[in-house]
Short mmCIF file of C-alpha atoms in Angstrom, two decimals:
data_model
loop_
_atom_site.label_atom_id
_atom_site.label_comp_id
_atom_site.label_asym_id
_atom_site.label_seq_id
_atom_site.Cartn_x
_atom_site.Cartn_y
_atom_site.Cartn_z
CA MET A 1 6.93 5.33 -22.93
CA THR A 2 3.27 4.54 -23.19
CA THR A 3 1.79 4.18 -19.72
CA SER A 4 -0.45 1.36 -18.59
CA THR A 5 -4.20 1.69 -18.76
CA ALA A 6 -4.67 -0.79 -15.93
CA SER A 7 -7.39 1.30 -14.28
CA ALA A 8 -9.53 1.35 -17.45
CA ALA A 9 -12.01 -1.32 -18.47
CA PRO A 10 -10.35 -4.52 -19.75
CA ARG A 11 -9.50 -4.51 -23.44
CA GLU A 12 -10.56 -7.46 -25.57
CA ALA A 13 -7.90 -10.14 -25.63
CA LEU A 14 -5.43 -9.78 -28.51
CA SER A 15 -6.75 -13.00 -30.03
CA HIS A 16 -10.46 -13.88 -30.15
CA GLU A 17 -9.31 -17.45 -29.64
CA ALA A 18 -7.66 -16.58 -26.32
CA LYS A 19 -10.30 -18.01 -23.98
CA ARG A 20 -10.62 -21.22 -25.96
CA MET A 21 -6.84 -21.60 -25.91
CA ARG A 22 -6.83 -21.16 -22.11
CA ASP A 23 -9.70 -23.57 -21.55
CA GLU A 24 -8.86 -26.32 -24.03
CA TYR A 25 -5.10 -26.14 -24.45
CA HIS A 26 -4.09 -24.42 -21.19
CA SER A 27 -2.12 -21.89 -23.19
CA ALA A 28 -1.97 -18.13 -22.63
CA ASP A 29 0.27 -15.09 -23.03
CA VAL A 30 1.28 -15.41 -19.40
CA VAL A 31 0.95 -17.99 -16.62
CA ILE A 32 1.05 -16.62 -13.07
CA VAL A 33 1.63 -18.93 -10.10
CA GLY A 34 0.04 -17.65 -6.90
CA ALA A 35 -3.22 -15.73 -6.44
CA GLY A 36 -1.98 -13.71 -3.50
CA ILE A 37 -1.35 -9.97 -3.27
CA PHE A 38 1.05 -9.63 -6.19
CA GLY A 39 -0.35 -12.44 -8.34
CA CYS A 40 -3.87 -10.99 -8.31
CA ALA A 41 -2.67 -7.45 -8.99
CA MET A 42 -0.45 -8.52 -11.88
CA ALA A 43 -3.08 -10.80 -13.43
CA TYR A 44 -5.67 -8.02 -13.35
CA ALA A 45 -3.27 -5.43 -14.79
CA LEU A 46 -2.13 -7.68 -17.65
CA GLY A 47 -5.71 -8.76 -18.34
CA ASN A 48 -6.69 -5.11 -18.63
CA GLN A 49 -4.02 -4.70 -21.29
CA GLY A 50 -5.67 -7.41 -23.39
CA ARG A 51 -3.19 -10.11 -22.40
CA SER A 52 -4.48 -13.64 -22.04
CA VAL A 53 -3.69 -14.77 -18.48
CA ILE A 54 -3.86 -18.06 -16.58
CA LEU A 55 -3.65 -17.56 -12.81
CA LEU A 56 -2.91 -20.71 -10.79
CA GLU A 57 -3.67 -20.96 -7.08
CA LYS A 58 -3.39 -24.11 -4.98
CA SER A 59 -6.42 -23.20 -2.83
CA MET A 60 -9.13 -20.62 -3.43
CA LYS A 61 -10.31 -20.90 0.16
CA GLN A 62 -9.98 -17.74 2.22
CA PRO A 63 -6.43 -17.70 3.62
CA ASP A 64 -5.86 -17.28 7.35
CA ARG A 65 -2.63 -15.33 7.82
CA ILE A 66 -1.33 -13.01 10.51
CA VAL A 67 0.58 -10.56 8.33
CA GLY A 68 -0.36 -8.55 5.25
CA GLU A 69 -3.03 -6.72 7.21
CA LEU A 70 -1.91 -3.09 6.92
CA LEU A 71 -1.75 -1.25 3.60
CA GLN A 72 0.22 1.99 3.67
CA PRO A 73 -1.05 5.09 1.79
CA GLY A 74 1.43 4.43 -1.02
CA GLY A 75 -0.16 1.02 -1.46
CA VAL A 76 -3.66 2.50 -1.52
CA GLU A 77 -2.50 4.84 -4.27
CA ALA A 78 -1.09 1.94 -6.30
CA LEU A 79 -4.32 -0.01 -5.82
CA GLU A 80 -6.18 2.97 -7.24
CA LYS A 81 -3.89 3.06 -10.29
CA LEU A 82 -4.56 -0.63 -10.87
CA GLY A 83 -8.30 -0.03 -10.82
CA MET A 84 -8.70 -2.22 -7.72
CA ARG A 85 -9.45 0.35 -5.03
CA ASP A 86 -12.92 -1.11 -4.54
CA CYS A 87 -11.29 -4.24 -3.10
CA LEU A 88 -10.94 -2.28 0.14
CA GLU A 89 -14.72 -2.06 0.42
CA GLU A 90 -17.08 -4.52 2.14
CA ILE A 91 -14.31 -6.13 4.22
CA ASP A 92 -14.72 -4.02 7.40
CA ALA A 93 -11.43 -2.26 6.64
CA ILE A 94 -10.24 0.35 9.15
CA LYS A 95 -8.83 3.74 8.16
CA VAL A 96 -5.26 4.33 9.34
CA PHE A 97 -4.00 7.88 9.79
CA GLY A 98 -0.53 7.17 11.16
CA TYR A 99 1.19 5.70 14.20
CA ASP A 100 1.31 5.99 17.95
CA VAL A 101 4.84 5.23 19.13
CA ILE A 102 5.00 4.39 22.85
CA TYR A 103 8.49 4.44 24.36
CA TYR A 104 8.59 3.16 27.95
CA GLY A 105 5.04 4.48 28.42
CA GLU A 106 5.59 7.88 26.76
CA GLU A 107 3.60 8.48 23.57
CA VAL A 108 4.17 10.47 20.41
CA LYS A 109 1.62 10.74 17.59
CA ILE A 110 3.04 10.28 14.10
CA SER A 111 0.55 11.24 11.38
CA TYR A 112 1.05 10.66 7.68
CA PRO A 113 2.36 13.89 6.11
CA GLN A 114 0.11 16.35 4.36
CA VAL A 115 0.01 15.91 0.58
CA ALA A 116 0.01 18.98 -1.61
CA GLY A 117 -2.41 19.21 -4.55
CA ASP A 118 -4.81 16.53 -5.63
CA SER A 119 -3.79 12.97 -4.87
CA SER A 120 -5.52 9.64 -5.27
CA ILE A 121 -4.24 8.58 -1.84
CA ARG A 122 -6.07 11.48 -0.19
CA GLU A 123 -9.56 11.23 1.24
CA LYS A 124 -11.26 14.10 3.03
CA ALA A 125 -12.62 12.46 6.14
CA LYS A 126 -14.56 14.18 8.91
CA GLY A 127 -12.28 15.07 11.78
CA ILE A 128 -9.10 14.46 9.79
CA GLU A 129 -6.86 17.26 8.61
CA LYS A 130 -7.36 17.92 4.90
CA GLY A 131 -4.60 16.63 2.72
CA ARG A 132 -3.59 13.80 5.04
CA PRO A 133 -3.36 10.48 3.19
CA GLU A 134 -4.77 7.32 4.70
CA GLY A 135 -3.85 3.68 4.88
CA ARG A 136 -6.14 0.74 5.54
CA SER A 137 -5.96 -2.24 7.89
CA PHE A 138 -8.07 -5.37 7.55
CA HIS A 139 -8.26 -9.13 7.84
CA HIS A 140 -5.79 -10.43 5.27
CA GLY A 141 -8.04 -13.25 4.08
CA ARG A 142 -11.00 -10.97 3.40
CA PHE A 143 -8.84 -8.66 1.32
CA ILE A 144 -7.37 -11.54 -0.67
CA GLN A 145 -10.85 -12.84 -1.48
CA ARG A 146 -11.90 -9.40 -2.74
CA LEU A 147 -8.81 -9.25 -4.95
CA ARG A 148 -9.63 -12.70 -6.34
CA GLN A 149 -13.22 -11.69 -7.03
CA LYS A 150 -11.91 -8.69 -8.94
CA VAL A 151 -9.61 -10.88 -11.02
CA LEU A 152 -12.43 -13.34 -11.75
CA SER A 153 -14.43 -10.45 -13.22
CA ASN A 154 -11.74 -9.86 -15.85
CA PRO A 155 -12.70 -11.69 -19.08
CA ASN A 156 -9.05 -12.06 -20.11
CA VAL A 157 -8.06 -13.99 -16.98
CA SER A 158 -8.78 -17.65 -16.16
CA VAL A 159 -8.26 -18.62 -12.51
CA VAL A 160 -7.43 -22.30 -12.01
CA GLU A 161 -7.27 -24.07 -8.65
CA ALA A 162 -4.16 -26.20 -9.09
CA THR A 163 -0.83 -26.76 -7.35
CA ALA A 164 2.22 -25.90 -9.45
CA THR A 165 4.83 -28.63 -8.99
CA ASP A 166 7.57 -27.98 -11.54
CA LEU A 167 8.59 -25.81 -14.46
CA VAL A 168 8.31 -26.84 -18.11
CA ARG A 169 11.61 -26.19 -19.89
CA CYS A 170 12.61 -26.25 -23.53
CA GLU A 171 15.04 -29.14 -24.05
CA TRP A 172 17.21 -27.16 -26.46
CA THR A 173 17.22 -23.61 -25.06
CA ASP A 174 16.39 -24.28 -21.36
CA GLN A 175 13.92 -21.40 -21.46
CA ILE A 176 10.78 -21.72 -19.36
CA LEU A 177 7.61 -22.61 -21.27
CA GLY A 178 5.14 -22.93 -18.39
CA VAL A 179 4.47 -25.08 -15.32
CA GLU A 180 3.49 -28.60 -14.45
CA ALA A 181 0.69 -28.83 -11.90
CA ILE A 182 -1.67 -31.12 -10.03
CA ARG A 183 -5.33 -30.31 -10.58
CA GLN A 184 -8.07 -32.32 -8.87
CA GLY A 185 -5.52 -35.01 -8.13
CA GLU A 186 -4.41 -35.39 -11.75
CA PRO A 187 -1.18 -34.13 -13.43
CA ASP A 188 -1.62 -31.20 -15.78
CA ALA A 189 0.40 -28.48 -17.47
CA TYR A 190 -0.08 -24.79 -18.34
CA PHE A 191 1.88 -22.90 -20.97
CA GLY A 192 2.64 -19.24 -21.52
CA GLY A 193 5.01 -17.00 -23.41
CA LEU A 194 5.97 -15.77 -19.94
CA THR A 195 5.71 -17.51 -16.57
CA ILE A 196 5.51 -15.35 -13.43
CA ILE A 197 6.24 -17.02 -10.11
CA ALA A 198 4.57 -15.22 -7.20
CA ASP A 199 4.21 -18.09 -4.74
CA GLY A 200 5.16 -16.15 -1.62
CA TYR A 201 7.81 -16.07 1.08
CA ASN A 202 8.23 -19.85 1.12
CA SER A 203 8.59 -20.15 -2.67
CA LYS A 204 9.26 -23.67 -3.91
CA PHE A 205 10.83 -22.37 -7.14
CA ARG A 206 13.17 -19.65 -5.83
CA LYS A 207 16.11 -21.88 -4.92
CA ALA A 208 16.43 -23.10 -8.52
CA PHE A 209 17.31 -19.57 -9.65
CA ARG A 210 19.06 -18.03 -6.64
CA THR A 211 21.97 -19.15 -4.51
CA ASP A 212 20.98 -17.02 -1.51
CA ALA A 213 18.05 -17.62 0.84
CA PRO A 214 15.85 -15.49 3.09
CA ILE A 215 17.41 -14.48 6.41
CA SER A 216 15.20 -14.70 9.49
CA LYS A 217 16.32 -13.91 13.04
CA SER A 218 12.95 -13.59 14.73
CA LYS A 219 9.26 -14.39 14.42
CA PHE A 220 6.10 -12.40 14.89
CA TRP A 221 3.71 -14.24 17.20
CA ALA A 222 0.11 -13.15 16.80
CA LEU A 223 -3.00 -12.71 18.88
CA GLU A 224 -6.39 -11.32 17.90
CA LEU A 225 -7.79 -9.04 20.59
CA ILE A 226 -11.54 -8.47 20.84
CA ASP A 227 -12.80 -4.94 21.59
CA ALA A 228 -9.39 -3.76 22.74
CA ASP A 229 -9.25 -0.21 24.14
CA LEU A 230 -6.41 1.22 22.06
CA PRO A 231 -4.74 4.46 23.18
CA MET A 232 -5.09 6.06 19.74
CA PRO A 233 -7.85 4.68 17.46
CA ASN A 234 -7.18 4.57 13.69
CA HIS A 235 -3.44 4.41 14.32
CA GLY A 236 -0.93 1.60 14.37
CA HIS A 237 0.75 1.27 17.76
CA VAL A 238 4.45 0.50 18.18
CA LEU A 239 5.48 -0.31 21.75
CA LEU A 240 9.17 0.07 22.56
CA SER A 241 10.89 -1.02 25.74
CA ASP A 242 13.88 -3.09 26.84
CA SER A 243 12.62 -6.03 24.77
CA ALA A 244 11.65 -6.57 21.11
CA PRO A 245 8.88 -4.38 19.65
CA ILE A 246 5.15 -5.02 19.97
CA LEU A 247 2.63 -3.94 17.31
CA LEU A 248 -1.07 -3.28 17.81
CA TYR A 249 -3.46 -2.23 15.05
CA GLN A 250 -7.19 -2.62 14.49
CA ILE A 251 -8.17 -4.97 11.64
CA GLY A 252 -11.95 -4.85 12.04
CA THR A 253 -14.72 -3.16 13.98
CA HIS A 254 -14.11 -5.44 16.96
CA GLU A 255 -10.74 -7.06 16.18
CA THR A 256 -7.22 -5.81 16.89
CA ARG A 257 -4.09 -7.58 15.77
CA ALA A 258 -1.24 -7.91 18.26
CA LEU A 259 2.13 -8.92 16.84
CA ILE A 260 4.89 -9.70 19.31
CA ASP A 261 8.41 -9.98 17.96
CA ILE A 262 10.32 -12.85 19.58
CA PRO A 263 13.98 -13.25 18.54
CA GLU A 264 15.49 -16.70 18.11
CA ASN A 265 16.65 -18.42 21.31
CA LEU A 266 15.04 -15.85 23.61
CA PRO A 267 15.42 -17.32 27.13
CA SER A 268 12.04 -16.09 28.41
CA ALA A 269 10.28 -17.86 25.51
CA SER A 270 12.18 -21.14 25.78
CA LEU A 271 10.46 -24.40 26.60
CA ALA A 272 12.35 -24.54 29.88
CA ALA A 273 10.85 -21.17 30.86
CA GLY A 274 7.32 -22.15 29.87
CA GLY A 275 7.36 -21.31 26.17
CA VAL A 276 5.84 -18.44 24.23
CA LYS A 277 2.70 -18.20 26.40
CA ASN A 278 4.91 -17.70 29.44
CA HIS A 279 6.76 -14.91 27.63
CA LEU A 280 3.52 -13.20 26.61
CA THR A 281 2.09 -13.41 30.13
CA ASN A 282 5.15 -12.52 32.20
CA VAL A 283 7.15 -10.26 29.87
CA VAL A 284 4.78 -8.70 27.34
CA VAL A 285 1.64 -8.00 29.39
CA PRO A 286 3.43 -5.73 31.93
CA LYS A 287 4.76 -3.61 29.04
CA LEU A 288 1.32 -2.98 27.53
CA PRO A 289 -0.83 0.08 28.26
CA ALA A 290 -3.10 -0.86 31.18
CA ARG A 291 -6.21 -0.34 29.06
CA VAL A 292 -5.08 -3.02 26.56
CA ARG A 293 -4.12 -5.71 29.08
CA PRO A 294 -7.59 -7.24 29.68
CA ALA A 295 -8.19 -7.92 25.98
CA PHE A 296 -4.62 -9.17 25.53
CA THR A 297 -4.82 -11.53 28.52
CA ALA A 298 -8.16 -12.88 27.28
CA ALA A 299 -6.64 -13.53 23.86
CA ILE A 300 -3.76 -15.49 25.40
CA ALA A 301 -6.26 -17.78 27.08
CA ARG A 302 -8.51 -18.06 24.00
CA ASP A 303 -6.33 -18.00 20.88
CA ARG A 304 -4.16 -20.61 19.29
CA LEU A 305 -0.68 -19.15 18.98
CA ARG A 306 0.53 -18.61 15.43
CA SER A 307 3.77 -17.23 14.08
CA MET A 308 5.43 -16.05 10.89
CA PRO A 309 9.18 -15.68 10.29
CA ASN A 310 10.40 -12.11 9.86
CA SER A 311 12.45 -12.53 6.70
CA PHE A 312 14.86 -10.37 4.72
CA LEU A 313 15.62 -11.11 1.07
CA PRO A 314 17.08 -8.47 -1.27
CA ALA A 315 15.88 -8.45 -4.86
CA THR A 316 18.01 -9.68 -7.75
CA THR A 317 17.60 -9.11 -11.47
CA ASN A 318 15.53 -11.77 -13.25
CA LYS A 319 17.71 -13.30 -15.98
CA THR A 320 15.95 -16.53 -16.98
CA PRO A 321 14.26 -16.46 -20.41
CA GLY A 322 10.55 -17.07 -20.05
CA LEU A 323 10.41 -16.73 -16.26
CA ILE A 324 10.37 -14.00 -13.62
CA LEU A 325 10.16 -14.20 -9.83
CA LEU A 326 8.11 -11.47 -8.18
CA GLY A 327 6.35 -10.60 -4.92
CA ASP A 328 7.78 -12.17 -1.75
CA ALA A 329 9.42 -14.83 -3.91
CA LEU A 330 11.72 -12.03 -5.13
CA ASN A 331 12.05 -9.54 -2.29
CA MET A 332 11.20 -9.41 1.42
CA ARG A 333 11.80 -7.07 4.31
CA HIS A 334 10.93 -7.13 8.03
CA PRO A 335 7.14 -6.65 8.36
CA LEU A 336 7.58 -4.16 11.23
CA THR A 337 6.72 -1.22 8.96
CA GLY A 338 3.94 -2.94 7.01
CA GLY A 339 5.53 -2.20 3.65
CA GLY A 340 5.18 -5.53 1.86
CA MET A 341 1.83 -4.98 0.14
CA THR A 342 2.79 -1.42 -0.80
CA VAL A 343 5.86 -2.80 -2.57
CA ALA A 344 3.83 -5.51 -4.30
CA PHE A 345 1.14 -3.20 -5.68
CA ASN A 346 3.68 -0.61 -6.83
CA ASP A 347 5.70 -3.35 -8.52
CA ALA A 348 2.54 -4.40 -10.38
CA VAL A 349 1.94 -0.80 -11.50
CA LEU A 350 5.53 -0.37 -12.73
CA LEU A 351 5.68 -3.73 -14.47
CA SER A 352 2.35 -3.17 -16.22
CA GLU A 353 3.81 0.06 -17.63
CA LEU A 354 6.99 -1.68 -18.80
CA PHE A 355 4.96 -4.53 -20.33
CA ASP A 356 2.47 -2.29 -22.11
CA PRO A 357 1.56 -3.89 -25.47
CA ALA A 358 2.67 -0.72 -27.24
CA VAL A 359 6.17 -1.38 -25.86
CA ILE A 360 6.28 -5.20 -25.79
CA PRO A 361 3.60 -6.58 -28.14
CA ALA A 362 4.32 -10.22 -27.28
CA LEU A 363 5.54 -11.48 -23.90
CA ASP A 364 7.37 -14.38 -25.57
CA ASP A 365 9.86 -11.78 -26.84
CA HIS A 366 12.33 -12.83 -24.17
CA ALA A 367 14.99 -10.27 -25.07
CA ALA A 368 12.49 -7.44 -24.67
CA VAL A 369 11.11 -8.89 -21.42
CA LEU A 370 14.56 -9.35 -19.88
CA SER A 371 15.50 -5.81 -20.90
CA ALA A 372 12.32 -4.57 -19.21
CA MET A 373 13.19 -6.55 -16.08
CA ARG A 374 16.60 -4.87 -15.87
CA THR A 375 14.84 -1.51 -16.04
CA PHE A 376 12.31 -2.72 -13.48
CA HIS A 377 15.04 -3.81 -11.06
CA TRP A 378 16.57 -0.35 -10.81
CA ARG A 379 13.52 1.88 -11.31
CA ARG A 380 11.56 0.26 -8.48
CA LYS A 381 14.27 1.18 -5.98
CA ASN A 382 13.07 4.76 -5.51
CA LEU A 383 10.30 3.18 -3.46
CA THR A 384 11.36 -0.34 -2.56
CA ALA A 385 14.90 0.50 -1.47
CA VAL A 386 13.46 3.08 0.90
CA ILE A 387 10.91 0.66 2.37
CA ASN A 388 13.35 -2.26 2.55
CA ILE A 389 16.17 -0.32 4.21
CA LEU A 390 13.85 1.51 6.58
CA ALA A 391 12.19 -1.71 7.72
CA GLN A 392 15.49 -3.40 8.51
CA ALA A 393 17.09 -0.35 10.11
CA LEU A 394 14.09 0.48 12.29
CA TYR A 395 13.85 -3.10 13.47
CA ALA A 396 17.52 -3.02 14.50
CA LEU A 397 16.82 0.12 16.56
CA PHE A 398 13.47 -0.96 17.97
CA ALA A 399 14.79 -4.38 19.03
CA ALA A 400 17.96 -2.82 20.48
CA GLU A 401 20.29 -5.48 21.87
CA ASP A 402 23.22 -3.39 23.15
CA ALA A 403 23.99 0.03 24.63
CA GLN A 404 24.76 1.66 21.28
CA LEU A 405 21.48 0.48 19.71
CA ARG A 406 19.55 1.55 22.80
CA ALA A 407 21.10 5.01 22.45
CA LEU A 408 19.94 5.11 18.82
CA GLN A 409 16.49 3.90 19.86
CA GLN A 410 16.17 6.71 22.38
CA GLY A 411 17.46 9.22 19.84
CA CYS A 412 14.87 8.04 17.31
CA PHE A 413 12.04 8.61 19.77
CA GLU A 414 13.37 12.04 20.76
CA TYR A 415 13.63 12.89 17.07
CA PHE A 416 9.95 12.07 16.60
CA LYS A 417 9.10 14.31 19.58
CA LEU A 418 10.56 17.29 17.71
CA GLY A 419 7.59 17.08 15.32
CA GLY A 420 7.34 18.80 11.95
CA ASN A 421 9.67 17.37 9.33
CA CYS A 422 11.19 15.06 11.95
CA ILE A 423 7.89 13.17 11.77
CA ASP A 424 6.71 13.94 8.24
CA GLY A 425 9.94 12.76 6.62
CA PRO A 426 10.30 9.35 8.30
CA VAL A 427 6.59 8.43 8.20
CA GLY A 428 6.34 9.71 4.63
CA LEU A 429 9.11 7.27 3.71
CA LEU A 430 7.49 4.45 5.69
CA GLY A 431 4.08 5.09 4.12
CA GLY A 432 5.36 4.96 0.53
CA ILE A 433 4.55 8.66 0.09
CA ILE A 434 8.11 10.00 -0.13
CA ARG A 435 10.15 8.03 -2.65
CA GLN A 436 13.62 9.49 -2.33
CA PRO A 437 16.40 7.33 -0.84
CA PHE A 438 18.46 10.42 0.02
CA VAL A 439 15.67 11.60 2.35
CA LEU A 440 16.02 8.29 4.24
CA PHE A 441 19.79 8.75 4.47
CA TYR A 442 19.34 12.31 5.77
CA HIS A 443 16.84 11.42 8.50
CA PHE A 444 18.70 8.33 9.64
CA PHE A 445 21.92 10.22 10.26
CA ALA A 446 20.04 13.13 11.79
CA VAL A 447 18.74 10.56 14.29
CA ALA A 448 22.27 9.23 14.76
CA LEU A 449 23.68 12.70 15.51
CA LEU A 450 20.87 13.48 17.94
CA SER A 451 21.48 10.10 19.61
CA ILE A 452 25.16 10.90 20.00
CA TRP A 453 24.39 14.30 21.54
CA LEU A 454 21.93 12.80 24.01
CA TYR A 455 24.35 9.98 24.83
CA ILE A 456 27.00 12.52 25.77
CA VAL A 457 24.99 15.13 27.69
CA ARG A 458 22.50 12.96 29.62
CA GLY A 459 25.10 11.18 31.69
CA LYS A 460 26.93 12.35 34.79
CA THR A 461 29.11 15.41 34.18
CA VAL A 462 32.18 13.63 35.48
CA LEU A 463 31.74 10.99 32.80
CA LEU A 464 31.49 13.46 29.88
CA PRO A 465 34.93 12.60 28.44
CA VAL A 466 34.23 8.88 28.66
CA ARG A 467 30.79 9.25 27.06
CA ALA A 468 32.18 11.51 24.35
CA LEU A 469 34.62 8.75 23.47
CA GLY A 470 31.86 6.16 23.64
CA SER A 471 29.75 8.21 21.23
CA VAL A 472 32.09 7.09 18.47
CA GLY A 473 30.71 3.60 19.03
CA VAL A 474 27.16 4.92 18.62
CA PHE A 475 28.02 6.44 15.24
CA PHE A 476 29.84 3.28 14.18
CA LYS A 477 26.81 1.21 15.18
CA ALA A 478 24.55 3.47 13.08
CA CYS A 479 26.78 2.79 10.08
CA GLN A 480 26.69 -0.94 10.82
CA VAL A 481 22.90 -0.83 10.86
CA LEU A 482 22.39 1.12 7.64
CA PHE A 483 25.15 0.39 5.16
CA PRO A 484 24.76 -3.40 4.76
CA TYR A 485 21.18 -2.84 3.58
CA ILE A 486 22.23 -0.04 1.25
CA PHE A 487 24.83 -2.36 -0.29
CA ALA A 488 22.18 -5.11 -0.56
CA GLU A 489 20.00 -2.74 -2.60
CA LEU A 490 22.89 -1.92 -4.93
CA ARG A 491 23.37 -5.52 -6.02
CA SER A 492 22.14 -6.52 -9.46
#
């Protein structure tokens, strides 16, 4: 297969009339709805192939979101392949070298694993071990604006500020021909041989093509801390205790994002108990490192509270002629591990390879496109299945709700303390560096077996027989955590 040349300079559009067709007749090879993470990446990649692209976005103002602020090393690598690495510059992005996991006050450093040979995700930075890949964290809105500027520089892409309202269908074949939209208050329409819907987690078009819906059992509530004294700079912080996890990571020179997971119907966050602010003040603050509490308390008093649902949605194969759903409209996982943007950029890389003009000359060849989408669905799983399953499984452990899950949570932390491959493997999977589902399976059940051993031996001697019997429940719980998400990834 001919690989994509997305990182090269844009090729001239296949037709010299392409720009006039976009401007006057609103017609292109492809119409993309949504100039977010995936939409920008896909528009730029297809434009670089010489495709004529119309990218629709309801508002080109800088977005103000509380997630999509940490890009794992595997996402940085994909951004490089797309020729968009420079979008990480001039936005006050912070280098990320790994994680600091704090379990009831005890810390363990989890660095991204060393990468052998030359790698585009590797940067030799002063004070950092050679060969260690890096992620980046930043204000989401600043990054989005840089991506949009990059797309606007592509001569084969026209960006239009308009709100897509409906799909245009062929009356005889029911295939999708484009979208209806509202532009400057007036109805309009945009046509393409292929329409890509990338309108995010709350997609207005998804329900017309899928019978399932995103599952959300908790929300991340966000604060922005100013000049917080983090225990381990240039690392994401995961705080584990007897309540849901807390995330801390720097997103600018002076700003740190705090994300507090609050499950549905949590009594301490109910209106009767004083609401979310009461939960943050009385439950969360005491669990924070003492050095972080002043900045966190100040943020509670200063910030408006915002939240985002933590959603899970497995991917399905796109089967509609003329249309494909991608990005969060297609597939979501819990944002605990910060894998969403890494998935999106890698999807754009893979799809640009499958859509290379040498393979599919015209994107209105619906049979060829649908065949490519079947290939895409399964080939992407070496990375996305790992990130999706890991995100859901880790959240189940980190937000442990019963004795068996708490045993697995403790076992996970003790596993990290062993160091070596017990760190490199899991964080390599999380960072999009290791793309082997079997490695995830191996480490998860290694954690489960260690959890069982600790569950048995750390109790009173007289209770050994009882705890040995109870360990069966720990193993069963591990299977309950992992296998539903494996089965979800095996669906077509």
